[in-house]
Tab-separated table of C-alpha atoms in Angstrom:
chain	number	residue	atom	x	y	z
A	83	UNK	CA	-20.666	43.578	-110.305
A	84	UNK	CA	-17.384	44.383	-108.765
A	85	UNK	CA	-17.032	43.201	-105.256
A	86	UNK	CA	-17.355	44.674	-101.736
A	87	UNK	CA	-13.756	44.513	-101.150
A	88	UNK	CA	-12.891	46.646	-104.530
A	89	UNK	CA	-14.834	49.757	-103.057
A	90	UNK	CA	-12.259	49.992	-100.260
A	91	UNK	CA	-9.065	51.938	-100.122
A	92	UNK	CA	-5.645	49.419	-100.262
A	93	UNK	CA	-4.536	50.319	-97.283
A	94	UNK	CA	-7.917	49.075	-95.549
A	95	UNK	CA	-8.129	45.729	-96.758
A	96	UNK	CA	-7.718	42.820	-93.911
A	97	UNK	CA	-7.853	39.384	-94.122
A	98	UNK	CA	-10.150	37.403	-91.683
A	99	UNK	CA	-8.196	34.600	-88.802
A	100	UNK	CA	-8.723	30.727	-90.146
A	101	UNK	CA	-11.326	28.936	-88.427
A	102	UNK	CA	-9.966	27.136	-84.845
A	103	UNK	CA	-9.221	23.588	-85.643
A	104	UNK	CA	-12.333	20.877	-84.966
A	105	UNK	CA	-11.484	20.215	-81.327
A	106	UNK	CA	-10.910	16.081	-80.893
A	107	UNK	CA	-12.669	13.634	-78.929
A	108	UNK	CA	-12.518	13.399	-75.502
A	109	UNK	CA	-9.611	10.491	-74.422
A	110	UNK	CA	-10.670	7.036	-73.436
A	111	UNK	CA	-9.396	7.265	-70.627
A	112	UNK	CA	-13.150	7.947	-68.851
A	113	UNK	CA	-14.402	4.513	-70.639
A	114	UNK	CA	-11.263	2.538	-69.224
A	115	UNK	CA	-11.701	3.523	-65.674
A	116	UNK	CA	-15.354	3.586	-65.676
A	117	UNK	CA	-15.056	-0.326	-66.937
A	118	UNK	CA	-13.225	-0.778	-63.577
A	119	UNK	CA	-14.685	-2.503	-60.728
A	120	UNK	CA	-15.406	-0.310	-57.605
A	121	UNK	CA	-13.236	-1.827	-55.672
A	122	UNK	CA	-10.323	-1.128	-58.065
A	123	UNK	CA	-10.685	2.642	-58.349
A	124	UNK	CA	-10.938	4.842	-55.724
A	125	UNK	CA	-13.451	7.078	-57.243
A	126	UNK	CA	-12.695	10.834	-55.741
A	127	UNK	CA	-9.740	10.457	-57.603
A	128	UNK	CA	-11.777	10.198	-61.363
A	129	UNK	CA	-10.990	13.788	-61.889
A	130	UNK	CA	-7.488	13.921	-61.755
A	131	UNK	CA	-7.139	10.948	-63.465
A	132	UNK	CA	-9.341	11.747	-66.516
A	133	UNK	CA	-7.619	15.326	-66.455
A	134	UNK	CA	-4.193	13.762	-67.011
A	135	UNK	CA	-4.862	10.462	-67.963
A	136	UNK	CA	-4.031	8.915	-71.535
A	137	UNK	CA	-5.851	6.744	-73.977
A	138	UNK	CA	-4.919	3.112	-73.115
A	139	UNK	CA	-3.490	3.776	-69.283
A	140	UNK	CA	-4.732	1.341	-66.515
A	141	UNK	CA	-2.057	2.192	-64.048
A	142	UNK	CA	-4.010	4.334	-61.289
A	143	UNK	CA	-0.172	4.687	-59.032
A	144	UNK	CA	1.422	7.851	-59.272
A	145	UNK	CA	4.586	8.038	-61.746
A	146	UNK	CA	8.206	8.502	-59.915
A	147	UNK	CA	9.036	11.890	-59.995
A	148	UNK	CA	12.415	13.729	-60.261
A	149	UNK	CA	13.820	15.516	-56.969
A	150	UNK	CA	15.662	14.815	-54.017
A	151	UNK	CA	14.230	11.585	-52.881
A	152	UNK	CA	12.613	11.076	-49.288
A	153	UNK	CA	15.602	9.805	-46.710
A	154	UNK	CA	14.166	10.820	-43.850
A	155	UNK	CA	13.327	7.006	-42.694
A	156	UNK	CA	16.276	5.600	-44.645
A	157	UNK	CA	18.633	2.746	-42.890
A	158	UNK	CA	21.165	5.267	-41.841
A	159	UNK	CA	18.896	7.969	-40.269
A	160	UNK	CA	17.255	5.238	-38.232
A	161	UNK	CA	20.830	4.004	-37.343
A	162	UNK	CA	21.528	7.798	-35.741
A	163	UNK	CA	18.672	7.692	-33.926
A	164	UNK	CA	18.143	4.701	-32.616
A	165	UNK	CA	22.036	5.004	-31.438
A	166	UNK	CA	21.663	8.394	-29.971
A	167	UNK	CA	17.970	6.973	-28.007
A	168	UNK	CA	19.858	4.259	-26.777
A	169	UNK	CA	22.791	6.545	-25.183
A	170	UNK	CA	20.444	8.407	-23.380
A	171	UNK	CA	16.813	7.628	-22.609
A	172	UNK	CA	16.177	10.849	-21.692
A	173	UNK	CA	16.795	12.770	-24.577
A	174	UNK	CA	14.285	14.814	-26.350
A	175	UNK	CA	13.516	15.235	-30.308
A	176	UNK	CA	15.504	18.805	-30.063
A	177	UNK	CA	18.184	17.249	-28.373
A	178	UNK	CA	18.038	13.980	-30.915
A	179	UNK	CA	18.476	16.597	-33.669
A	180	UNK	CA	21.494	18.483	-32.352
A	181	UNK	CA	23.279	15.216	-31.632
A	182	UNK	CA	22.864	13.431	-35.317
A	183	UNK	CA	26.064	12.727	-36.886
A	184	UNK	CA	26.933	15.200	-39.460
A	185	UNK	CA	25.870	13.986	-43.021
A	186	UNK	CA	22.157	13.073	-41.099
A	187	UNK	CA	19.721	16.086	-42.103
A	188	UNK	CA	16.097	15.253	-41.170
A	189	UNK	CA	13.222	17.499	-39.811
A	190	UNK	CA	11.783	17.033	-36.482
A	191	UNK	CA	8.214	15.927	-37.269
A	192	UNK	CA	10.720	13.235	-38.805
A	193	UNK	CA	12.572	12.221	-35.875
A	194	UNK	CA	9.149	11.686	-34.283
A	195	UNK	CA	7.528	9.326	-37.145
A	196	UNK	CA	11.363	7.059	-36.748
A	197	UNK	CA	10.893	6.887	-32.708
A	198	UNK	CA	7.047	5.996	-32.857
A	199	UNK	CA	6.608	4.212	-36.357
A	200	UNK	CA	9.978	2.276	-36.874
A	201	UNK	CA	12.049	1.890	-34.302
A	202	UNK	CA	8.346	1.665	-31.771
A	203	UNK	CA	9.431	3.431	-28.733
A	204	UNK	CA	6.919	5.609	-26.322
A	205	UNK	CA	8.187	7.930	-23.913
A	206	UNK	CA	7.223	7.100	-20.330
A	207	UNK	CA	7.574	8.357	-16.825
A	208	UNK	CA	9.541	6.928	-14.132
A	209	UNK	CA	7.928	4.804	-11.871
A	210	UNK	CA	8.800	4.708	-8.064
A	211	UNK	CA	9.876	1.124	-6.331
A	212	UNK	CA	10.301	0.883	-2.730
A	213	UNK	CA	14.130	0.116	-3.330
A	214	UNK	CA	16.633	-0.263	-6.538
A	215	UNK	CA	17.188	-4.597	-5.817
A	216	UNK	CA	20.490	-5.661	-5.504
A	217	UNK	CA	21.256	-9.401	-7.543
A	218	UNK	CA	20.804	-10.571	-3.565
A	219	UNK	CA	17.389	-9.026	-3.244
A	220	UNK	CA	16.057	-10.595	-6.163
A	221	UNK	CA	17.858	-13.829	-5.392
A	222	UNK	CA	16.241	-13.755	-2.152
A	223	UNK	CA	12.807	-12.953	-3.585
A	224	UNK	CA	13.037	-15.820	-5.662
A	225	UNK	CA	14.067	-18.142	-2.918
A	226	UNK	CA	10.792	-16.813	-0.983
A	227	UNK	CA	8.238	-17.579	-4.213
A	228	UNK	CA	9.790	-21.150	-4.825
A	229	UNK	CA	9.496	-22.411	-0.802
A	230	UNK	CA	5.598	-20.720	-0.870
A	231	UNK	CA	4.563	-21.940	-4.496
A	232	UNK	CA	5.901	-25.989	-2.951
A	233	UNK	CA	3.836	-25.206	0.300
A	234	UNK	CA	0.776	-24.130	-1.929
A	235	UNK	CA	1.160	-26.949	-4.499
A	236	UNK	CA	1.588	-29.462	-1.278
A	237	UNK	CA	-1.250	-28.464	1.152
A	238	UNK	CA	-3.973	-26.734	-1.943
A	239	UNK	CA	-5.654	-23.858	-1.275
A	240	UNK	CA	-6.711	-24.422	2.437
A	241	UNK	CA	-3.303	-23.083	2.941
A	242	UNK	CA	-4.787	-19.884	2.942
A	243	UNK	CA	-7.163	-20.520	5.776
A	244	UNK	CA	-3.994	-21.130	8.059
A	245	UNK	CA	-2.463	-17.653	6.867
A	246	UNK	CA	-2.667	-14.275	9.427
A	247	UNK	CA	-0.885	-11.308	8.436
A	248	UNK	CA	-0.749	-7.640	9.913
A	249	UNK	CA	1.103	-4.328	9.890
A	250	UNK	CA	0.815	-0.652	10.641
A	251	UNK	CA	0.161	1.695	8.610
A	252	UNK	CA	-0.658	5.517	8.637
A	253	UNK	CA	-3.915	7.087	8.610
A	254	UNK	CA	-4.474	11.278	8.794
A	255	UNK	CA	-7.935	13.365	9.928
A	256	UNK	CA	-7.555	14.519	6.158
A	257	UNK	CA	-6.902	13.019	2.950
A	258	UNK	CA	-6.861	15.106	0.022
A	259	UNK	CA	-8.665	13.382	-3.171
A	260	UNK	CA	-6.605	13.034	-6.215
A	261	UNK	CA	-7.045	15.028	-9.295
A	262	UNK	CA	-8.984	12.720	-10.897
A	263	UNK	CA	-11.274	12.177	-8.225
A	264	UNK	CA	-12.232	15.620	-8.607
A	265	UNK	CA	-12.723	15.666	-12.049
A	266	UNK	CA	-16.089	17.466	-13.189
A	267	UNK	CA	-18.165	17.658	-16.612
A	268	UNK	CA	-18.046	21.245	-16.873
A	269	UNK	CA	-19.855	23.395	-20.074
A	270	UNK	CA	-17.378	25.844	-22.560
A	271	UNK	CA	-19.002	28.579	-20.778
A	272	UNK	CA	-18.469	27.559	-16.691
A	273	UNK	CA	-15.366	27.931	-15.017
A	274	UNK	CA	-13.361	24.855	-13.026
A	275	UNK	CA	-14.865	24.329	-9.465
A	276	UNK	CA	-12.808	25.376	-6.106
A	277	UNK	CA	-12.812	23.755	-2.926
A	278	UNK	CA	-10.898	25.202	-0.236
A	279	UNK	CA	-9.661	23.062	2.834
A	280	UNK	CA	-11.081	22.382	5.941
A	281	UNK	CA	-14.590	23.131	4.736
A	282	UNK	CA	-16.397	20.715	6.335
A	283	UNK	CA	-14.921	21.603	9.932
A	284	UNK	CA	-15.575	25.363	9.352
A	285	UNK	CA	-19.301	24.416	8.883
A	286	UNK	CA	-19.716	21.597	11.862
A	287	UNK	CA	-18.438	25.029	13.813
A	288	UNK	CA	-20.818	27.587	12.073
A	289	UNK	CA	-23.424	24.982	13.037
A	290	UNK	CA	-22.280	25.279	16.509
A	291	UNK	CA	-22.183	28.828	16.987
A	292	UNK	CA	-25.564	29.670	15.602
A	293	UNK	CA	-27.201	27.230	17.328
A	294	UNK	CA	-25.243	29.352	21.193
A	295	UNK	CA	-22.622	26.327	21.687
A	296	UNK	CA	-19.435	28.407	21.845
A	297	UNK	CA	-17.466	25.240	23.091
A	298	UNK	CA	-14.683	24.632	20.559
A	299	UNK	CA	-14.251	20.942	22.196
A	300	UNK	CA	-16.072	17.995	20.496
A	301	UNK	CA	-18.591	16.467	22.655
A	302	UNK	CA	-18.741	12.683	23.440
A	303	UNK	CA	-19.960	10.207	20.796
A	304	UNK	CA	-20.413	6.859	21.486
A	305	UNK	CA	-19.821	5.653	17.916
A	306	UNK	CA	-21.439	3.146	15.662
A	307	UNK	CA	-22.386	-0.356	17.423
A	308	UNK	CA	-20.989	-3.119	15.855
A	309	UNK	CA	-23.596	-4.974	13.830
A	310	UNK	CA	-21.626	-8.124	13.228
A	311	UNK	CA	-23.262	-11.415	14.086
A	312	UNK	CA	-20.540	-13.816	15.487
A	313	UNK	CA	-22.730	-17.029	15.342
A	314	UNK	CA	-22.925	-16.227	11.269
A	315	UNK	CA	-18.881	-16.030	11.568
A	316	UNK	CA	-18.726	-19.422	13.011
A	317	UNK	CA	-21.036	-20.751	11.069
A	318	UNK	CA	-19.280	-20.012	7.952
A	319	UNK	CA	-15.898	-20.805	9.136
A	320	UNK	CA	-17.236	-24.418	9.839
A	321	UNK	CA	-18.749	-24.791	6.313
A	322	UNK	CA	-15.297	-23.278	4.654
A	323	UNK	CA	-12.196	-22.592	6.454
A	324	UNK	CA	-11.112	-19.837	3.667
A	325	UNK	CA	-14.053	-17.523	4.701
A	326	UNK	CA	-13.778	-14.530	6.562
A	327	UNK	CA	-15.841	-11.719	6.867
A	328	UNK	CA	-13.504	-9.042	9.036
A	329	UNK	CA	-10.004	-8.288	9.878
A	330	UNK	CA	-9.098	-10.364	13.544
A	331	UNK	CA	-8.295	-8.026	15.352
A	332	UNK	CA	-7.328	-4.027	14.594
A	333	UNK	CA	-6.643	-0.827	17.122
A	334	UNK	CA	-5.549	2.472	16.662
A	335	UNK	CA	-2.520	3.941	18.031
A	336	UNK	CA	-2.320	6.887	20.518
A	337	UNK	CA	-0.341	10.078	18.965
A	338	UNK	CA	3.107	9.718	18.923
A	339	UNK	CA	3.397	6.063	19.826
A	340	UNK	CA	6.170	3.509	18.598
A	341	UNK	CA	5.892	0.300	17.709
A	342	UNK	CA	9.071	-1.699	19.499
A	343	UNK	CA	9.166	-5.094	20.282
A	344	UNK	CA	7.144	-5.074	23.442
A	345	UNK	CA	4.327	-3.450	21.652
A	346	UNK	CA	4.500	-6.014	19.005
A	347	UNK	CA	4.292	-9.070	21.207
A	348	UNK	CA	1.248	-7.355	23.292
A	349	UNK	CA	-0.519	-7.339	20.138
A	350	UNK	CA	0.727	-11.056	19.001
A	351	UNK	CA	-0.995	-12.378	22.023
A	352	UNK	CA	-4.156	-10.050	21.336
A	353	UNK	CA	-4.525	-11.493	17.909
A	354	UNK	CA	-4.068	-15.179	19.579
A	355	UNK	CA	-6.976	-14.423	21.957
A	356	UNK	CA	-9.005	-12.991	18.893
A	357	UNK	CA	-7.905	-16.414	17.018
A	358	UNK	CA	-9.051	-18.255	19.904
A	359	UNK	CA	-12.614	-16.249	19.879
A	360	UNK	CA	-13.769	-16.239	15.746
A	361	UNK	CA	-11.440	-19.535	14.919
A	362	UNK	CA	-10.989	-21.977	17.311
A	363	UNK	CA	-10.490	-24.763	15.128
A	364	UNK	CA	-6.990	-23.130	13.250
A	365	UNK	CA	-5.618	-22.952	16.854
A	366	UNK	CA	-2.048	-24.467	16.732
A	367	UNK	CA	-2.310	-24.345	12.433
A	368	UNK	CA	-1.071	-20.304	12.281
A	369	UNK	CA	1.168	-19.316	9.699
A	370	UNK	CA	2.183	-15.375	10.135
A	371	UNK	CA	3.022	-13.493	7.541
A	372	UNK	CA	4.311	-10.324	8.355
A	373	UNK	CA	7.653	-8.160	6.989
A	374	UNK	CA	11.362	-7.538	8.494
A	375	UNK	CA	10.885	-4.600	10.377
A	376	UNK	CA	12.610	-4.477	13.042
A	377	UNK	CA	10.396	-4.899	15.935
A	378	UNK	CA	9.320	-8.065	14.069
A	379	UNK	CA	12.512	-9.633	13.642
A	380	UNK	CA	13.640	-9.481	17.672
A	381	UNK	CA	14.803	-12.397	19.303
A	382	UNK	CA	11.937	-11.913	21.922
A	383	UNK	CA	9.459	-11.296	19.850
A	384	UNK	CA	11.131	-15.027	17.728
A	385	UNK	CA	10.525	-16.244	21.100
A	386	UNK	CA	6.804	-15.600	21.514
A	387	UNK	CA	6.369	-16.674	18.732
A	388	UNK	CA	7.967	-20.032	19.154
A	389	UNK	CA	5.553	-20.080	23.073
A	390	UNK	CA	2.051	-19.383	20.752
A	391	UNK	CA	3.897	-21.703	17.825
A	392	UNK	CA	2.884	-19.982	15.175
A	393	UNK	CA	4.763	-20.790	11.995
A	394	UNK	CA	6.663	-17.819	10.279
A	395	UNK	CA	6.017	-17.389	6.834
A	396	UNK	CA	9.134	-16.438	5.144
A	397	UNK	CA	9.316	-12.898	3.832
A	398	UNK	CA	11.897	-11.114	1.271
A	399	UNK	CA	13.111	-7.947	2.398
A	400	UNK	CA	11.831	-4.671	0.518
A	401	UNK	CA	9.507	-6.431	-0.565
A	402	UNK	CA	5.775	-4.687	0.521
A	403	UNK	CA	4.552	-5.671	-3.006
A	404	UNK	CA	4.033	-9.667	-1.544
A	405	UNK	CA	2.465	-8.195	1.235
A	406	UNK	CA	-1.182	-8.282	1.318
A	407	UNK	CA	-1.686	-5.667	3.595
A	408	UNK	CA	0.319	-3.411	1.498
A	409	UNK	CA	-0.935	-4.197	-1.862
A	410	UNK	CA	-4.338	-4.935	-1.190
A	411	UNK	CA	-5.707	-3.646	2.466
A	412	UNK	CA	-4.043	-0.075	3.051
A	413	UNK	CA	-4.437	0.468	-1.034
A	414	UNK	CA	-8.126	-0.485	-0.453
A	415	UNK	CA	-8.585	2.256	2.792
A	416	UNK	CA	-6.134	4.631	1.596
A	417	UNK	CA	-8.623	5.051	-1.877
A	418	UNK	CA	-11.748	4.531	0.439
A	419	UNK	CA	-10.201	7.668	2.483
A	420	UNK	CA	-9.279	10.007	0.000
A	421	UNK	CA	-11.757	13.450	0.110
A	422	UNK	CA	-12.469	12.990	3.707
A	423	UNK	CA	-11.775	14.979	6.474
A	424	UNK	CA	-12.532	13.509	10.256
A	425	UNK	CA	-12.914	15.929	13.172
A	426	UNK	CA	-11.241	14.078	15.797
A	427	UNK	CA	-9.970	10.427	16.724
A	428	UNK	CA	-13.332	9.582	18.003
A	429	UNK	CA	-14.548	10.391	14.272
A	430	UNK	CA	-11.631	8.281	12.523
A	431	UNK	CA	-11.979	5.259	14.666
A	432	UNK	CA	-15.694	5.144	13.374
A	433	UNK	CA	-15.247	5.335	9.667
A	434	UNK	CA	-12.477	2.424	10.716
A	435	UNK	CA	-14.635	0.634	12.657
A	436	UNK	CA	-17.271	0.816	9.789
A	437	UNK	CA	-14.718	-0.179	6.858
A	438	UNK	CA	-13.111	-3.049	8.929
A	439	UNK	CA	-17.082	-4.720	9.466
A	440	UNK	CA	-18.671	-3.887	6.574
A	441	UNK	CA	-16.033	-4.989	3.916
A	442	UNK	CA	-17.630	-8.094	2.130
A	443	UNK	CA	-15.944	-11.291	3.006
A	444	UNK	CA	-14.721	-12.251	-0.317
A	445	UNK	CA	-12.427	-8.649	-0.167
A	446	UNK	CA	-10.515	-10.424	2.545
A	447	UNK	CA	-10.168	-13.404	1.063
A	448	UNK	CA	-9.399	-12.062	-2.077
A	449	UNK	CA	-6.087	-10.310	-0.821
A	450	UNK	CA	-5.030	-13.761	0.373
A	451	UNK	CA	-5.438	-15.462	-2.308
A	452	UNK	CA	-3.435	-13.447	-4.886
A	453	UNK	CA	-0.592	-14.345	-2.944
A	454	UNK	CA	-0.342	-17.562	-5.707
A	455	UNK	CA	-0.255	-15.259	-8.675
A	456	UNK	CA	2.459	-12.635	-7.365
A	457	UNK	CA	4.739	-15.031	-6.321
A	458	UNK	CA	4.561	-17.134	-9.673
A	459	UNK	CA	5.383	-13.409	-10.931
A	460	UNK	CA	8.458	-13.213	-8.898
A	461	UNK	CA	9.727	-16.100	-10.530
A	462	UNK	CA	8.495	-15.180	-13.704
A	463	UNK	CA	10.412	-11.452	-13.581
A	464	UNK	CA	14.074	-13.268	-11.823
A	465	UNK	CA	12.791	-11.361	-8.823
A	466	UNK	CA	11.918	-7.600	-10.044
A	467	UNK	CA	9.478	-5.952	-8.385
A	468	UNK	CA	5.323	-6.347	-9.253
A	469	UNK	CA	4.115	-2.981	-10.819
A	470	UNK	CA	0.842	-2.693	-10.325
């Protein structure tokens, strides 16, 4: 029997494709790595590996490729940077990129990865100092911390029993908090809290008002009585001479008053009498330490010193940052004040009164003592300034 392909016209006869080739066996490749250890092979990277892996390969690194290599953190584009940086501290990334030397060609994210990663700089603000030291500043600083550390290592710490320091300092019927003492949690959906000024005033007077006072003066206030128990002062002063549980002696200032010389001595001998009341037993032992103003520096005021003899502790220049009323007392109140708002004098002089008794004793004694550890800083910096 003739076949099928006979019946059909020339012209119509077509030959059928070959069969596709067997396909071959998987690579090895998925045995080899999955005979590693797991600690060997990171394992979201199988995939890739198996995809383009061959038979035999244990090498998980990727190959070197062809193109332009990366020189973005080569030796001389660190070199341009680094040199321009150190030209001008102030520069920015933009400005870093418009200043490289022609030849240096690298991005800006770049620039950034050299300043942080290699060459570690951080960009920082300025911080303010009472003064820019002169070499005779510092000199004389370090003169100061040698002649106090001797005294210290020579007498211990009941040095700091014989120690009385003061100054002035200014205080205001309202003191703004900071920014971050206002900070709030706040939800996506709320908006930032306002607070406008003078708010508690305006309500002390809408309290007035409805209740038919139409007086805008304040009435008088006796205050707060002083709670302080002077027998407990003495007693603790006999067991030890560091202690102290209050400032000697502090007053307020009327408006627009100066402190001159004559001032200055009337309070001297108002802080002897207060010696003479709450420590008895340092009378004669008083080492002031106060700064170079010039009220303090008179010749009279050298003189009544001399008449109470009350040793002078010596005292850099420009230097409030070896003061303890500077870096520890006024800090303290001036942080204490912030958000508050007083009325009147009558209402200051309280909250002064009450943060002058109430402070624990060890806060006093604590700004003392630190005197040790920021002049051995002094010495330790040839003289530069304590930031703190």
């Amino acid at each position: 029997m003739a076949a099928r392909d006979d019946w059909l016209p020339a012209q119509h006869v077509t030959s059928l494709p070959p069969p596709p080739p067997p396909r071959p066996p998987p690579p090895h490749r998925v045995n080899e790595i999955s005979r590693l250890t797991a600690e060997q092979r990171p394992l979201e990277r199988v995939p890739i590996l198996t995809a383009r892996g061959a038979p035999g390969r244990q090498n998980v690194h990727d190959d070197e490729r062809s193109g332009s290599p990366v020189t973005a953190t080569d030796n001389a584009a660190v070199a341009a940077v680094r040199n321009v940086v150190e030209a001008d501290r102030r520069v920015t990334i933009d400005e870093i990129m418009i200043r490289l030397p022609p030849g240096i060609e690298i991005r800006r994210s770049s620039i950034g990865t050299i300043m942080s990663d290699v060459l570690n700089f951080l960009k920082v603000c300025t911080r303010w100092v009472p003064r820019l030291l002169l070499e005779n500043h510092k000199q004389q600083r370090m003169e100061a911390a040698r002649a106090f550390l001797e005294m210290h290592q020579r007498d211990g710490d009941q040095l700091f029993s014989r120690i009385v320091t003061g100054d002035e300092s200014w205080v205001h019927h309202s003191t703004p908090e900071t920014k971050r003492q206002s900070m709030v949690w706040k939800k996506p959906e709320e908006s930032a809290p306002k607070k406008g000024e003078g708010d508690r005033a305006a309500q002390k007077l809408f309290a007035k008002f409805k209740n038919g006072d139409l007086d805008l003066e304040d009435t008088p206030r006796s205050g707060r009585p002083s709670e302080f128990d002077e027998e407990h002062l003495k007693a603790l002063l006999k067991e030890d001479g560091c202690q102290t549980t209050r400032v000697l002696y502090w007053e307020m200032f009327e408006r627009n008053a100066t402190v001159n010389k004559d001032l200055y001595i009337a309070q001297l001998h108002r802080v002897d009498e207060a010696i003479q009341q709450k420590k008895p037993d340092r009378q004669g032992q008083i080492i002031l330490l106060h700064d170079n103003a010039r009220p303090h520096v008179a010749q009279v005021v050298k003189a009544a010193l001399q008449e109470l003899e009350w040793e002078v502790l010596q005292h850099p220049p420009y230097s409030p940052d070896l003061a303890p009323t500077d870096y520890h007392l006024f800090r303290s109140m001036s942080n204490h004040m912030r958000g508050t708002t007083f009325d009147d004098e009558e209402d200051l002089k309280t909250w002064l009164n009450n943060f002058f008794d109430t402070g624990p004793g060890d806060f006093w004694r604590n700004g003392i003592n630190k005197l040790v550890e920021r002049w051995e800083d002094v010495v330790n910096k040839n003289g530069e300034y304590i930031i703190d």
